[in-house]
Amino acid sequence: MLLLLVAVPGALAQGSATSGQSTPSQSSESANTSQNPPASAVAPAPASDNKPAEPKAELTSKDTTTTFKIRVNLVQVKTIVRDSNGKLVKDLKREDFEVYDQGKLQVITNFAVETAESRKKRIEEAAKTQQDTEESGKEMALPERFVALMFDDIHLQMQDAMTVKNAAKKLIDSMAPTDRIGIFTTSEELKQDFTSDKEALEKALNQVVPRPKMGKVNSSTNCPDVTYYMSDQYVNKSDPTVLPIVTQETLQCMFQGDPRYLQQAQTMAVSALQQELVAGDADNNYTYRALEDVLRRLAQMPGERVLALASPGFLLATQYLDEAGIIDRANRVGVVINAVDARGLYAPDILGDISQPNTDTPQTAAQKQQFRSAEQTEDAFVLSDLAYGTGGTFFQNSNDLAGGLDRAGGTPEVMYVLGFSPSNQKMDGKYHTIKVVITDKRKYSVQARRGYYAPRKMNDPGEQAKAEIQEAVFSQDEIQELPLDLQTQYFRTGDTSAHLSVVSKIDVKGMHFRKSDGRNYDDLTVATVVFDENGNFVTGGEKILEMRLLDKTYERMSHTGLVMKSSFDLKPGKYMVRQVIRDSEGAQMAAKSGSVVIPE
């Protein structure tokens, strides 16, 4: 990243610094006015006995960490409100909401309404950051919302897979310009990374089929007919009714009911139950690991993050810690999980899988039907836990899977953004529960995050500042505690290369300088990151600008502002530029996004 620092218009004096990245290339410079001593990224040499001491530079830039004050983070809660018919409520105001943190009422300091019009305005504003070029007018819709459309192909049945795939096509067709969708499966045998290319998404969608990892024990003969639920009940829950039933079926289907082989039948029954439990646990472990992988991928995306899980559900058995781990990981990285029961509207299938031989006997049929009904009911519990534990929605008992997937992954027409700064917040890194309430007690359903992790106080304030900056970089929220103006422009350097300049201007009147020794002290950390049109990190850099301004220089800057120029070498393409600036004395931040289109 080439960082050029300009106090006021005038002659520029080049300093030196480098960043260490090679492709795209990065470097750094600093500059000041001709009326003042030139800034330098290299500290002045100590004075000798025969030479007067050189004046201290007023502006220097460097890579090392400086000291920052701790800043109280603003917690933002994106909220969707629906009436009793499931329709979005569009006319609410700040006073219609209450937000509770750990049961304590908070003051809503920020309130915004996200609509299609507001998103369009952001696109237009971001496009204005690109200065006129010969290709001006080619606007880019900045990626703001990343949806991981995840199919549980380990547990899906073929008939459910076909229905949910058709519903997903409608979601893809209706995706907004600012949406990026990725397609993933729990078997991890199919991955389509985040993109706005509808053709690529539909091609991946067509490849979604059931892919069980372990499969059912004795699937060819179904003798004995043992399910994961029955195995869990016998091995983990010590249900005394399971083994006699499986033994009876084994005796009938393997030994034609001959009582002389009862002991052998029981041994085979125990073995089948244990094998089915191992297979079911393994399938669930694959599912949880795949969910973790998708959450890691989502955490790298700069914007709102949603995991839309289409699954028939699966039994929790003893893996509660895995489920809790998924919920915890999602909450830590700000991912909402919306779940859709891929079975749609269904009645419990008490006769079992009709594609396999039925081994029920007159003595076991009634109890087996109870097992099947209980299993199909409990399969949905994990989906509701994942959704409600992350502030998402759970769509079930409906054949309108297209509507369910649209609710799970589509861009809501109206979303309310509530912001508050937690009062008396302890920086202990602990989880805080959030509750959003509609004040007049109307029968509305509220979808919002269930909590957040308070920042942990770090021994090194510089590390704390880095964490805050990183959080802001991977968000789409504009922060305007420091007035920041951003512009982008590119210059051709070859047939397949260009030089991108990011010019930002800060109004220093809003900064809290510390006065000492006749100078005005403050340090700015400037983080500039370039993402491609699908939100993937391309390059970026971070510099610290040390400001030790004389009163005369501060007075000039108060009128002209501080101008910074960051530069990157890039290939042709569409890029999103995200810049975050933070000062040390006031712990104030600015964050803004821009766009640039570099044509082939």
JSON list of C-alpha atoms in Angstrom, two decimals, residues 4 25 112 188 196 206 222 237 260 288 318 344 381 456 459 473 487 496 558 568 570:
[
{"chain": "A", "resi": 4, "resn": "LEU", "atom": "CA", "xyz": [0.84, 9.58, 0.68]},
{"chain": "A", "resi": 25, "resn": "SER", "atom": "CA", "xyz": [2.63, -4.42, -4.69]},
{"chain": "A", "resi": 112, "resn": "ALA", "atom": "CA", "xyz": [-32.11, 2.94, 10.72]},
{"chain": "A", "resi": 188, "resn": "GLU", "atom": "CA", "xyz": [-18.51, -31.41, 1.55]},
{"chain": "A", "resi": 196, "resn": "SER", "atom": "CA", "xyz": [-23.62, -13.39, -8.12]},
{"chain": "A", "resi": 206, "resn": "ASN", "atom": "CA", "xyz": [-28.39, -29.43, -10.01]},
{"chain": "A", "resi": 222, "resn": "ASN", "atom": "CA", "xyz": [-33.15, -54.49, 6.47]},
{"chain": "A", "resi": 237, "resn": "LYS", "atom": "CA", "xyz": [-30.74, -43.95, 27.26]},
{"chain": "A", "resi": 260, "resn": "ARG", "atom": "CA", "xyz": [-33.49, -72.40, 19.64]},
{"chain": "A", "resi": 288, "resn": "TYR", "atom": "CA", "xyz": [-21.10, -30.61, 12.38]},
{"chain": "A", "resi": 318, "resn": "THR", "atom": "CA", "xyz": [-25.33, -37.28, 22.95]},
{"chain": "A", "resi": 344, "resn": "GLY", "atom": "CA", "xyz": [-42.15, -29.83, 4.20]},
{"chain": "A", "resi": 381, "resn": "PHE", "atom": "CA", "xyz": [-35.15, -30.17, 17.33]},
{"chain": "A", "resi": 456, "resn": "ARG", "atom": "CA", "xyz": [-12.30, -8.81, 26.13]},
{"chain": "A", "resi": 459, "resn": "ASN", "atom": "CA", "xyz": [-3.29, -6.15, 28.09]},
{"chain": "A", "resi": 473, "resn": "VAL", "atom": "CA", "xyz": [-13.26, -3.74, 8.02]},
{"chain": "A", "resi": 487, "resn": "GLN", "atom": "CA", "xyz": [-12.54, 8.60, -3.69]},
{"chain": "A", "resi": 496, "resn": "THR", "atom": "CA", "xyz": [-3.33, -6.33, -17.84]},
{"chain": "A", "resi": 558, "resn": "SER", "atom": "CA", "xyz": [-8.36, 22.63, 10.38]},
{"chain": "A", "resi": 568, "resn": "PHE", "atom": "CA", "xyz": [-2.33, -0.65, -5.03]},
{"chain": "A", "resi": 570, "resn": "LEU", "atom": "CA", "xyz": [-4.28, -4.57, -9.44]}
]
